[in-house]
Coordinates of C-alpha atoms and ligand atoms in Angstrom, one line a residue:
Chain A
M713 CA 73.3 -131.0 -76.0
K714 CA 74.0 -129.7 -72.5
P715 CA 76.2 -131.3 -69.8
A716 CA 74.7 -133.1 -66.9
T717 CA 75.1 -131.3 -63.5
F718 CA 78.6 -131.5 -62.0
A719 CA 80.4 -129.8 -59.2
Y720 CA 83.4 -127.7 -59.9
A721 CA 86.5 -126.8 -57.9
R722 CA 89.7 -124.8 -58.7
A723 CA 92.9 -126.5 -57.6
Q724 CA 95.6 -124.0 -56.4
S725 CA 98.4 -126.6 -56.4
V726 CA 99.3 -129.9 -57.9
A727 CA 99.1 -131.4 -54.5
E728 CA 95.5 -130.2 -54.2
A729 CA 94.5 -131.5 -57.6
V730 CA 96.0 -134.9 -56.8
A731 CA 94.4 -135.1 -53.4
A732 CA 91.0 -134.2 -54.9
L733 CA 91.4 -136.9 -57.5
A734 CA 92.4 -139.4 -54.8
A735 CA 89.4 -138.5 -52.7
H736 CA 86.8 -138.7 -55.5
G737 CA 88.2 -141.5 -57.6
D738 CA 86.4 -142.2 -60.8
E739 CA 83.8 -139.5 -60.2
A740 CA 86.3 -136.7 -60.7
R741 CA 88.1 -135.4 -63.8
L742 CA 90.8 -132.8 -64.3
I743 CA 90.0 -130.0 -66.7
A744 CA 92.8 -128.2 -68.6
G745 CA 92.0 -126.5 -71.9
G746 CA 88.6 -128.3 -72.0
Q747 CA 88.9 -128.7 -75.8
S748 CA 88.2 -132.4 -75.6
L749 CA 86.6 -132.7 -72.3
V750 CA 83.9 -130.0 -72.6
A751 CA 82.9 -131.4 -76.0
M752 CA 82.5 -134.8 -74.3
L753 CA 80.5 -133.3 -71.4
N754 CA 78.2 -131.5 -73.8
M755 CA 77.5 -134.7 -75.6
R756 CA 77.3 -136.6 -72.3
L757 CA 79.9 -139.0 -73.3
S758 CA 81.5 -138.2 -70.0
A759 CA 79.5 -137.3 -66.9
P760 CA 81.8 -136.8 -63.9
R761 CA 80.4 -135.6 -60.6
L762 CA 83.3 -133.2 -60.0
L763 CA 85.5 -131.2 -62.4
I764 CA 88.8 -130.1 -60.9
D765 CA 90.1 -127.1 -62.8
I766 CA 93.9 -127.0 -63.0
N767 CA 94.2 -123.7 -64.9
A768 CA 94.9 -121.6 -61.8
I769 CA 97.9 -123.7 -60.7
S770 CA 100.9 -121.6 -61.0
G771 CA 104.2 -122.8 -62.5
L772 CA 102.7 -125.1 -65.1
S773 CA 102.6 -122.6 -68.0
E774 CA 106.3 -122.2 -68.4
I775 CA 108.6 -123.1 -71.2
A776 CA 112.3 -123.2 -70.1
V777 CA 115.6 -124.9 -70.8
E778 CA 116.6 -126.9 -67.8
G779 CA 119.9 -128.8 -68.0
D780 CA 119.9 -130.7 -71.3
G781 CA 116.2 -130.6 -71.8
L782 CA 113.4 -128.3 -72.8
R783 CA 110.8 -128.3 -70.0
I784 CA 107.2 -127.6 -71.1
G785 CA 104.6 -127.2 -68.4
A786 CA 101.4 -129.1 -68.6
L787 CA 99.3 -126.0 -69.1
V788 CA 101.3 -124.6 -72.0
R789 CA 98.7 -123.9 -74.8
Y790 CA 99.3 -124.9 -78.4
T791 CA 99.4 -121.3 -79.5
Q792 CA 101.8 -120.3 -76.8
A793 CA 104.2 -123.2 -77.8
L794 CA 103.8 -122.2 -81.5
R795 CA 104.9 -118.6 -80.8
A796 CA 107.7 -119.5 -78.4
P797 CA 111.2 -118.9 -79.8
L798 CA 112.6 -121.5 -77.3
V799 CA 110.3 -124.2 -78.9
A800 CA 111.2 -123.2 -82.4
R801 CA 114.9 -123.5 -81.5
H802 CA 115.0 -126.5 -79.3
A803 CA 111.9 -128.5 -80.4
P804 CA 111.3 -127.6 -84.1
L805 CA 109.2 -130.8 -84.5
L806 CA 106.5 -129.2 -82.3
T807 CA 106.6 -126.0 -84.3
R808 CA 106.0 -128.0 -87.5
A809 CA 103.3 -130.2 -86.0
I810 CA 101.1 -127.8 -84.1
P811 CA 99.6 -125.9 -87.1
H812 CA 98.0 -129.2 -88.1
I813 CA 96.1 -129.4 -84.8
A814 CA 92.5 -128.3 -85.0
H815 CA 91.9 -124.5 -85.6
A816 CA 93.2 -121.3 -84.1
A817 CA 90.4 -120.9 -81.5
I818 CA 91.0 -124.4 -80.3
R819 CA 94.8 -124.0 -80.2
N820 CA 94.3 -120.9 -78.1
R821 CA 92.9 -123.0 -75.3
G822 CA 94.1 -126.6 -75.7
T823 CA 97.1 -127.6 -73.7
L824 CA 100.1 -129.9 -74.5
G825 CA 99.6 -131.6 -71.2
G826 CA 96.0 -132.3 -71.9
S827 CA 96.7 -133.7 -75.3
V828 CA 99.4 -136.1 -74.1
A829 CA 97.3 -137.1 -71.1
F830 CA 94.2 -137.7 -73.2
A831 CA 96.2 -139.7 -75.8
D832 CA 93.8 -139.6 -78.6
P833 CA 95.0 -142.1 -81.2
A834 CA 94.8 -139.5 -84.0
A835 CA 96.5 -136.6 -82.0
E836 CA 99.7 -135.0 -83.1
M837 CA 101.4 -134.3 -79.8
P838 CA 101.6 -137.9 -78.4
A839 CA 103.3 -139.0 -81.6
C840 CA 105.8 -136.0 -81.4
I841 CA 106.5 -136.8 -77.8
L842 CA 107.2 -140.4 -78.8
A843 CA 109.3 -139.5 -81.8
L844 CA 111.4 -137.2 -79.6
G845 CA 111.8 -139.8 -76.8
A846 CA 110.7 -137.2 -74.3
D847 CA 110.0 -137.7 -70.6
I848 CA 106.7 -137.2 -69.0
A849 CA 106.5 -135.7 -65.5
I850 CA 103.7 -137.1 -63.3
S851 CA 102.5 -136.3 -59.8
G852 CA 100.4 -138.8 -57.9
P853 CA 99.4 -139.8 -54.4
D854 CA 102.9 -141.4 -53.9
G855 CA 104.8 -138.4 -55.1
A856 CA 106.4 -137.4 -58.4
R857 CA 107.9 -139.6 -61.0
V858 CA 109.0 -139.5 -64.6
V859 CA 108.0 -141.9 -67.3
A860 CA 109.7 -142.2 -70.7
A861 CA 107.4 -141.7 -73.7
D862 CA 108.1 -145.3 -74.8
D863 CA 106.5 -146.5 -71.6
F864 CA 103.7 -143.9 -71.5
F865 CA 101.2 -144.7 -74.3
L866 CA 99.7 -148.1 -73.5
G867 CA 96.5 -148.4 -75.6
L868 CA 93.3 -146.7 -76.6
Y869 CA 93.1 -143.6 -74.3
E870 CA 95.2 -145.6 -71.9
T871 CA 98.5 -144.3 -70.5
A872 CA 100.8 -144.8 -67.6
L873 CA 98.7 -142.2 -65.7
G874 CA 96.9 -143.8 -62.8
P875 CA 93.4 -142.6 -61.7
A876 CA 94.8 -140.1 -59.2
D877 CA 97.8 -139.0 -61.3
M878 CA 98.3 -135.6 -62.9
L879 CA 100.7 -134.9 -65.8
T880 CA 102.7 -131.9 -64.7
G881 CA 105.1 -131.4 -67.6
L882 CA 107.1 -132.7 -70.6
N883 CA 110.8 -132.8 -70.8
L884 CA 112.1 -132.8 -74.4
P885 CA 115.7 -133.5 -75.4
L886 CA 117.3 -130.3 -76.9
H887 CA 117.6 -130.2 -80.7
G888 CA 121.3 -130.5 -81.6
P889 CA 123.2 -129.5 -84.8
D890 CA 123.0 -133.1 -86.2
R891 CA 119.4 -133.7 -85.3
R892 CA 116.8 -134.0 -88.0
V893 CA 113.0 -133.9 -87.6
G894 CA 110.2 -134.8 -90.0
F895 CA 106.5 -134.4 -89.9
A896 CA 103.6 -135.1 -92.3
E897 CA 100.0 -136.1 -92.1
F898 CA 96.9 -136.7 -94.3
A899 CA 93.7 -135.1 -93.2
R900 CA 90.6 -134.6 -95.4
R901 CA 90.4 -130.9 -94.5
H902 CA 92.8 -128.6 -92.7
G903 CA 92.4 -129.0 -88.9
D904 CA 90.6 -132.3 -89.1
Y905 CA 92.1 -135.2 -87.2
A906 CA 94.6 -137.0 -89.4
M907 CA 93.7 -140.2 -91.3
V908 CA 97.4 -141.1 -91.0
G909 CA 100.3 -139.1 -89.6
L910 CA 104.0 -139.5 -88.9
A911 CA 106.4 -137.7 -86.7
A912 CA 110.1 -138.5 -86.9
T913 CA 113.5 -137.7 -85.5
A914 CA 117.0 -138.9 -86.5
T915 CA 120.7 -138.0 -86.1
A916 CA 122.7 -137.3 -89.3
R917 CA 125.6 -139.7 -89.6
G918 CA 127.6 -138.6 -92.7
A919 CA 125.3 -139.2 -95.6
G920 CA 123.1 -141.6 -93.6
L921 CA 120.9 -141.5 -90.6
G922 CA 121.1 -143.0 -87.1
D923 CA 118.8 -143.1 -84.0
V924 CA 115.8 -143.0 -86.2
R925 CA 112.5 -142.8 -84.4
L926 CA 109.3 -143.0 -86.4
A927 CA 106.1 -142.4 -84.5
Y928 CA 102.8 -143.0 -86.4
F929 CA 99.4 -141.7 -85.3
S930 CA 95.9 -142.7 -86.4
M931 CA 97.5 -146.1 -87.2
G932 CA 96.5 -148.0 -84.1
P933 CA 95.0 -147.5 -80.6
C934 CA 97.7 -145.0 -79.7
A935 CA 100.8 -143.4 -81.1
V936 CA 103.1 -146.3 -82.2
R937 CA 106.7 -146.6 -83.3
A938 CA 107.5 -148.4 -86.6
R939 CA 110.7 -150.2 -85.4
G940 CA 111.3 -152.4 -88.4
A941 CA 111.2 -149.3 -90.7
E942 CA 113.5 -147.4 -88.3
Q943 CA 116.1 -150.1 -88.6
A944 CA 115.8 -150.2 -92.4
L945 CA 116.2 -146.4 -92.6
E946 CA 119.3 -146.6 -90.5
A947 CA 120.6 -149.2 -92.9
G948 CA 119.9 -146.7 -95.7
D949 CA 117.2 -148.7 -97.4
L950 CA 114.0 -146.7 -97.9
D951 CA 112.2 -149.4 -99.9
A952 CA 112.8 -151.9 -97.2
A953 CA 111.6 -149.4 -94.7
V954 CA 108.3 -149.0 -96.5
A955 CA 108.0 -152.8 -96.8
A956 CA 108.7 -153.2 -93.1
L957 CA 105.6 -151.1 -92.2
E958 CA 103.5 -154.2 -93.1
A959 CA 104.9 -155.9 -89.9
D960 CA 105.2 -152.7 -87.8
L961 CA 101.7 -151.4 -88.1
D962 CA 98.3 -153.0 -87.8
P963 CA 95.6 -150.3 -88.2
T964 CA 91.9 -150.9 -88.4
G965 CA 89.9 -149.3 -91.1
D966 CA 87.3 -146.6 -90.1
I967 CA 84.7 -144.5 -91.9
H968 CA 87.5 -142.2 -93.3
A969 CA 89.9 -144.8 -94.7
S970 CA 90.1 -148.6 -95.0
R971 CA 93.0 -150.6 -93.6
D972 CA 94.5 -150.9 -97.0
T973 CA 94.2 -147.1 -97.7
K974 CA 95.8 -146.4 -94.3
M975 CA 98.7 -148.8 -95.0
H976 CA 99.3 -147.3 -98.4
L977 CA 99.3 -143.7 -97.0
A978 CA 101.7 -144.7 -94.3
G979 CA 104.2 -145.7 -97.0
V980 CA 103.6 -142.5 -98.9
L981 CA 104.2 -140.5 -95.7
L982 CA 107.3 -142.5 -94.9
R983 CA 108.9 -141.5 -98.2
R984 CA 108.0 -137.9 -97.7
V985 CA 109.3 -137.8 -94.1
A986 CA 112.5 -139.7 -95.0
G987 CA 113.1 -137.0 -97.6
Q988 CA 112.7 -134.3 -94.9
L989 CA 115.1 -136.2 -92.6
S990 CA 117.9 -136.4 -95.1
E991 CA 117.4 -133.0 -96.7
Q992 CA 117.5 -130.7 -93.8
P993 CA 120.5 -128.4 -94.1
Q994 CA 120.9 -127.9 -90.4
Chain B
M727 CA 90.0 -125.8 -52.7
S728 CA 86.9 -126.4 -50.6
A729 CA 86.0 -130.0 -49.7
E730 CA 82.3 -129.3 -50.4
L731 CA 81.0 -130.0 -53.9
E732 CA 79.5 -126.8 -55.2
T733 CA 77.5 -126.7 -58.4
V734 CA 76.5 -123.0 -58.5
F735 CA 79.0 -120.1 -58.5
D736 CA 79.0 -116.3 -58.2
L737 CA 80.8 -115.1 -61.4
T738 CA 82.4 -111.7 -62.0
L739 CA 83.6 -111.0 -65.5
T740 CA 83.7 -108.2 -68.1
V741 CA 81.6 -108.6 -71.3
N742 CA 82.1 -105.9 -74.0
G743 CA 83.6 -103.6 -71.4
V744 CA 80.7 -103.9 -68.9
A745 CA 81.3 -105.7 -65.6
H746 CA 78.7 -108.4 -64.8
H747 CA 78.0 -110.3 -61.6
E748 CA 75.9 -113.4 -62.1
S749 CA 75.1 -116.7 -60.4
V750 CA 75.9 -119.6 -62.8
E751 CA 75.8 -123.3 -62.7
A752 CA 79.2 -124.9 -63.3
R753 CA 77.8 -126.8 -66.2
R754 CA 76.8 -123.6 -68.1
H755 CA 79.0 -123.0 -71.0
L756 CA 80.0 -119.5 -72.0
A757 CA 77.8 -119.5 -75.2
D758 CA 74.6 -120.3 -73.2
F759 CA 75.7 -117.8 -70.5
L760 CA 76.0 -115.0 -73.0
R761 CA 72.8 -115.9 -74.8
E762 CA 70.5 -116.9 -71.9
D763 CA 71.8 -115.0 -69.0
L764 CA 73.0 -111.8 -70.7
G765 CA 70.7 -111.8 -73.7
L766 CA 73.6 -111.4 -76.1
T767 CA 72.2 -113.6 -78.8
G768 CA 74.7 -112.6 -81.5
T769 CA 76.9 -115.5 -80.3
H770 CA 75.4 -118.4 -82.1
I771 CA 75.3 -122.1 -81.2
G772 CA 75.6 -124.7 -84.0
C773 CA 77.2 -128.0 -82.9
E774 CA 78.2 -127.5 -79.2
H775 CA 81.2 -129.7 -79.6
G776 CA 83.8 -127.3 -81.0
V777 CA 83.4 -128.1 -84.7
C778 CA 81.4 -125.3 -86.4
G779 CA 82.8 -122.1 -85.0
A780 CA 79.4 -120.3 -84.7
C781 CA 80.1 -119.6 -81.1
T782 CA 83.5 -117.9 -81.6
V783 CA 84.1 -115.0 -79.1
L784 CA 87.2 -113.2 -77.8
M785 CA 88.6 -114.0 -74.4
D786 CA 91.3 -111.6 -73.2
G787 CA 91.8 -110.7 -76.9
E788 CA 92.1 -114.2 -78.3
I789 CA 89.4 -116.2 -80.2
V790 CA 88.0 -119.2 -78.3
R791 CA 85.0 -121.5 -78.7
A792 CA 82.3 -120.3 -76.3
C793 CA 80.7 -123.8 -76.3
L794 CA 83.9 -125.4 -75.1
T795 CA 84.6 -122.8 -72.3
L796 CA 82.6 -123.1 -69.1
A797 CA 81.3 -119.7 -67.8
V798 CA 82.8 -120.3 -64.4
Q799 CA 86.2 -120.5 -66.0
C800 CA 85.8 -116.9 -67.1
E801 CA 86.1 -115.5 -63.6
G802 CA 87.9 -112.1 -64.0
R803 CA 88.2 -112.4 -67.8
H804 CA 87.4 -110.0 -70.5
I805 CA 85.0 -111.4 -73.1
E806 CA 84.1 -109.6 -76.3
T807 CA 81.2 -110.7 -78.5
I808 CA 80.0 -109.7 -81.9
E809 CA 77.7 -107.1 -80.2
G810 CA 80.7 -105.4 -78.6
L811 CA 82.9 -105.5 -81.7
S812 CA 80.1 -104.1 -83.9
D813 CA 79.2 -101.3 -81.5
S814 CA 82.8 -100.2 -81.1
G815 CA 83.2 -99.9 -84.9
R816 CA 86.3 -102.1 -84.7
I817 CA 85.2 -104.4 -87.4
A818 CA 83.3 -101.9 -89.5
G819 CA 85.6 -102.4 -92.5
L820 CA 85.2 -106.1 -92.4
Q821 CA 81.4 -105.8 -92.1
E822 CA 81.3 -103.5 -95.1
A823 CA 83.4 -105.9 -97.1
F824 CA 81.0 -108.8 -96.1
R825 CA 78.1 -106.7 -97.3
T826 CA 79.5 -105.6 -100.6
R827 CA 81.0 -109.1 -101.5
N828 CA 77.8 -111.0 -100.5
A829 CA 79.8 -112.9 -98.0
L830 CA 76.7 -114.0 -96.1
Q831 CA 73.5 -115.8 -97.1
C832 CA 71.6 -117.1 -94.1
G833 CA 73.9 -115.2 -91.7
Y834 CA 74.2 -117.9 -89.1
C835 CA 77.9 -118.3 -89.3
T836 CA 78.6 -114.6 -89.8
P837 CA 79.3 -113.4 -86.2
G838 CA 81.8 -116.3 -85.8
M839 CA 83.3 -115.7 -89.2
L840 CA 83.7 -111.9 -88.6
I841 CA 85.4 -112.5 -85.2
A842 CA 87.7 -115.2 -86.6
A843 CA 88.6 -113.0 -89.6
S844 CA 89.2 -109.9 -87.4
A845 CA 91.6 -112.0 -85.2
L846 CA 93.5 -113.0 -88.3
M847 CA 93.7 -109.3 -89.4
D848 CA 95.0 -108.4 -85.9
I849 CA 98.0 -110.9 -86.1
E850 CA 98.8 -111.0 -89.8
P851 CA 99.6 -107.9 -91.8
A852 CA 99.1 -109.4 -95.2
P853 CA 97.8 -113.0 -95.2
D854 CA 97.3 -114.6 -98.7
R855 CA 94.2 -116.6 -99.7
A856 CA 95.6 -119.9 -98.5
E857 CA 96.3 -118.4 -95.0
I858 CA 92.8 -116.8 -94.9
R859 CA 91.3 -120.2 -95.8
E860 CA 93.4 -122.0 -93.2
H861 CA 92.5 -119.5 -90.5
I862 CA 88.7 -119.7 -91.1
S863 CA 88.9 -123.5 -91.6
G864 CA 87.4 -123.9 -88.1
N865 CA 84.2 -121.9 -89.1
Y866 CA 81.6 -123.7 -91.1
C867 CA 79.3 -122.0 -93.5
R868 CA 76.4 -124.3 -94.3
C869 CA 75.4 -122.2 -97.3
T870 CA 79.0 -122.9 -98.5
G871 CA 79.7 -119.3 -99.3
Y872 CA 83.4 -119.7 -98.6
H873 CA 84.7 -118.1 -101.8
A874 CA 82.8 -114.9 -101.2
I875 CA 83.9 -114.9 -97.5
V876 CA 87.6 -115.2 -98.5
D877 CA 87.0 -112.4 -101.1
A878 CA 85.5 -110.2 -98.4
V879 CA 88.4 -110.7 -96.0
E880 CA 90.9 -110.0 -98.8
A881 CA 88.9 -106.8 -99.7
A882 CA 88.9 -105.7 -96.1
L883 CA 92.7 -106.3 -95.9
A884 CA 93.2 -104.3 -99.1
A885 CA 91.0 -101.5 -97.9
R886 CA 93.0 -101.4 -94.6
T887 CA 96.3 -101.3 -96.5
E888 CA 94.9 -98.5 -98.8
G889 CA 93.7 -96.6 -95.8
A890 CA 97.1 -96.8 -94.1
R891 CA 98.8 -95.2 -97.0
Ligands
FAD796 C1 86.9 -129.4 -83.5 C2 88.1 -130.0 -82.8 C3 89.1 -130.5 -83.6 C4 90.2 -131.0 -83.0 N1 91.3 -131.5 -83.8 C5 92.4 -131.9 -83.2 C6 93.5 -132.4 -84.0 O1 93.5 -132.3 -85.2 N2 94.5 -132.9 -83.4 C7 94.6 -133.0 -82.0 O2 95.6 -133.5 -81.4 N3 93.6 -132.6 -81.2 C8 92.5 -132.1 -81.8 N4 91.5 -131.6 -81.0 C9 91.6 -131.8 -79.5 C10 92.4 -130.8 -78.8 O3 93.7 -130.9 -79.2 C11 92.4 -130.9 -77.2 O4 92.7 -129.6 -76.8 C12 93.3 -131.8 -76.6 O5 93.1 -133.1 -77.0 C13 93.1 -131.9 -75.0 O6 93.8 -130.8 -74.4 P1 93.0 -129.9 -73.3 O7 94.0 -129.1 -72.6 O8 91.9 -129.2 -74.0 O9 92.4 -131.0 -72.4 P2 91.0 -131.2 -71.7 O10 89.9 -131.3 -72.7 O11 90.8 -130.3 -70.6 O12 91.2 -132.7 -71.1 C14 91.2 -133.8 -71.9 C15 91.4 -135.1 -71.0 O13 92.7 -135.1 -70.4 C16 92.7 -135.0 -69.0 N5 93.8 -134.1 -68.6 C17 93.9 -132.8 -69.0 N6 95.1 -132.3 -68.5 C18 95.6 -133.2 -67.7 C19 96.8 -133.3 -66.9 N7 97.6 -132.3 -66.8 N8 97.0 -134.5 -66.2 C20 96.2 -135.5 -66.3 N9 95.1 -135.5 -67.1 C21 94.8 -134.4 -67.8 C22 91.3 -134.5 -68.6 O14 90.9 -135.0 -67.4 C23 90.5 -135.1 -69.8 O15 90.1 -136.4 -69.5 C24 90.3 -131.1 -81.5 C25 89.3 -130.6 -80.8 C26 88.1 -130.1 -81.4 C27 87.0 -129.6 -80.5
FES797 S1 78.7 -124.2 -81.3 FE1 80.7 -124.0 -80.6 S2 81.9 -124.7 -82.2 FE2 79.8 -125.2 -82.9

């Protein structure tokens, strides 16, 4: 299908994009990589009157270490992040997760900012951001603010972003020598959205693990932490962690997998990822 | 950014090395622009929501979905389509391998497959079968001729290595 008619404007700055959103309200949409939005326009699942293209805004495509964080601009593309030595070194969780996202042609255009802002329940990046405990930089009509990942994902396609807010970047804690990361997902075919997925981080404490963060995706309306399982893993009890998922997660079945299948797979993934967390040499 | 809401734009871009100036509606995606406005019908349209890969083209040297890229977003960009890649001889080895390995039946997916496969050959010196499969996982062949397609890509890679010796 073809999109309905819309107007189009290129924003040259974050301030311009935010002002345009504020002026046009619900009738306007930002476009970044377009890899979710243009598909929705083509199918007429979305029919904004105005598209505000943010691709020409300078300064949003950078990856840099700033203080004790890795700053990733909203317009950084998946492929760019995957090839970036700074990401491999300071955010290896992303380097592991990105190859699971869609296909090469889509990864060449899709942006990390767009994925986090869109907050698809089955998307990899929101879960990684949650597992990392990253901060999300936002600009809105009242200025700039920072929201922690734990407070960002609120529900189905619902985030802390207000109608005239733009996500400008992500700030990830730097990967330290004792940090561990884990990632696994089940998808029917390579590049499909996951039926169940898990992104995790922890700190090695002797033979055990501390600061465990388990972020599941495709297991609810948005990326969600399994807090009971986190505590059980910190106590060194993997079986108890798997059992705790019953209370931590409440997925609804869909055409790809029933609720029971999803819960079973969540346990399988937890065992795999727990293995990754305790085995990493460095 | 102008306060007026414009729906039609003057677009300047390069397609297969030729500069074009066209007036386009903002809602026109690149695949329709190439096919309808420039008459380059080698870029196919299957699903129009990014799933099938039939519309794969190169934008500034990287593969993209033409159905998920708006033509207006290509201002100043370099686009290459199957017509350009064929005429330049750049993918002749791959085309020859597709022919000899019977890697096409109806041919609908072939332009996208060739462009995706050539992009892989550009970035990877010696991908194995699993890597080839992974790379073309975003290109559907409704005749399900995947095995022969992977064979053809492998053959093209082998011929290239042989030729380089
Ligand atoms: C066939 C196919 C398979 C896919 N498979 C996967 C997959 O396995 N995993 C996965 O995670 N994704 C998948 N995707 C989606 C892809 O990752 C998208 O690129 C991503 O979800 C959105 O990023 P974008 O830059 O393309 O955003 P766009 O499509 O441009 O925008 C998406 C939404 O976010 C808003 N937005 C974008 N940027 C900002 C910003 N900076 N601030 C505020 N709002 C913003 C837009 O207004 C829009 O509502 C797939 C897509 C396709 C077509
Ligand atoms: S037509 Fe573009 S991916 Fe199917």
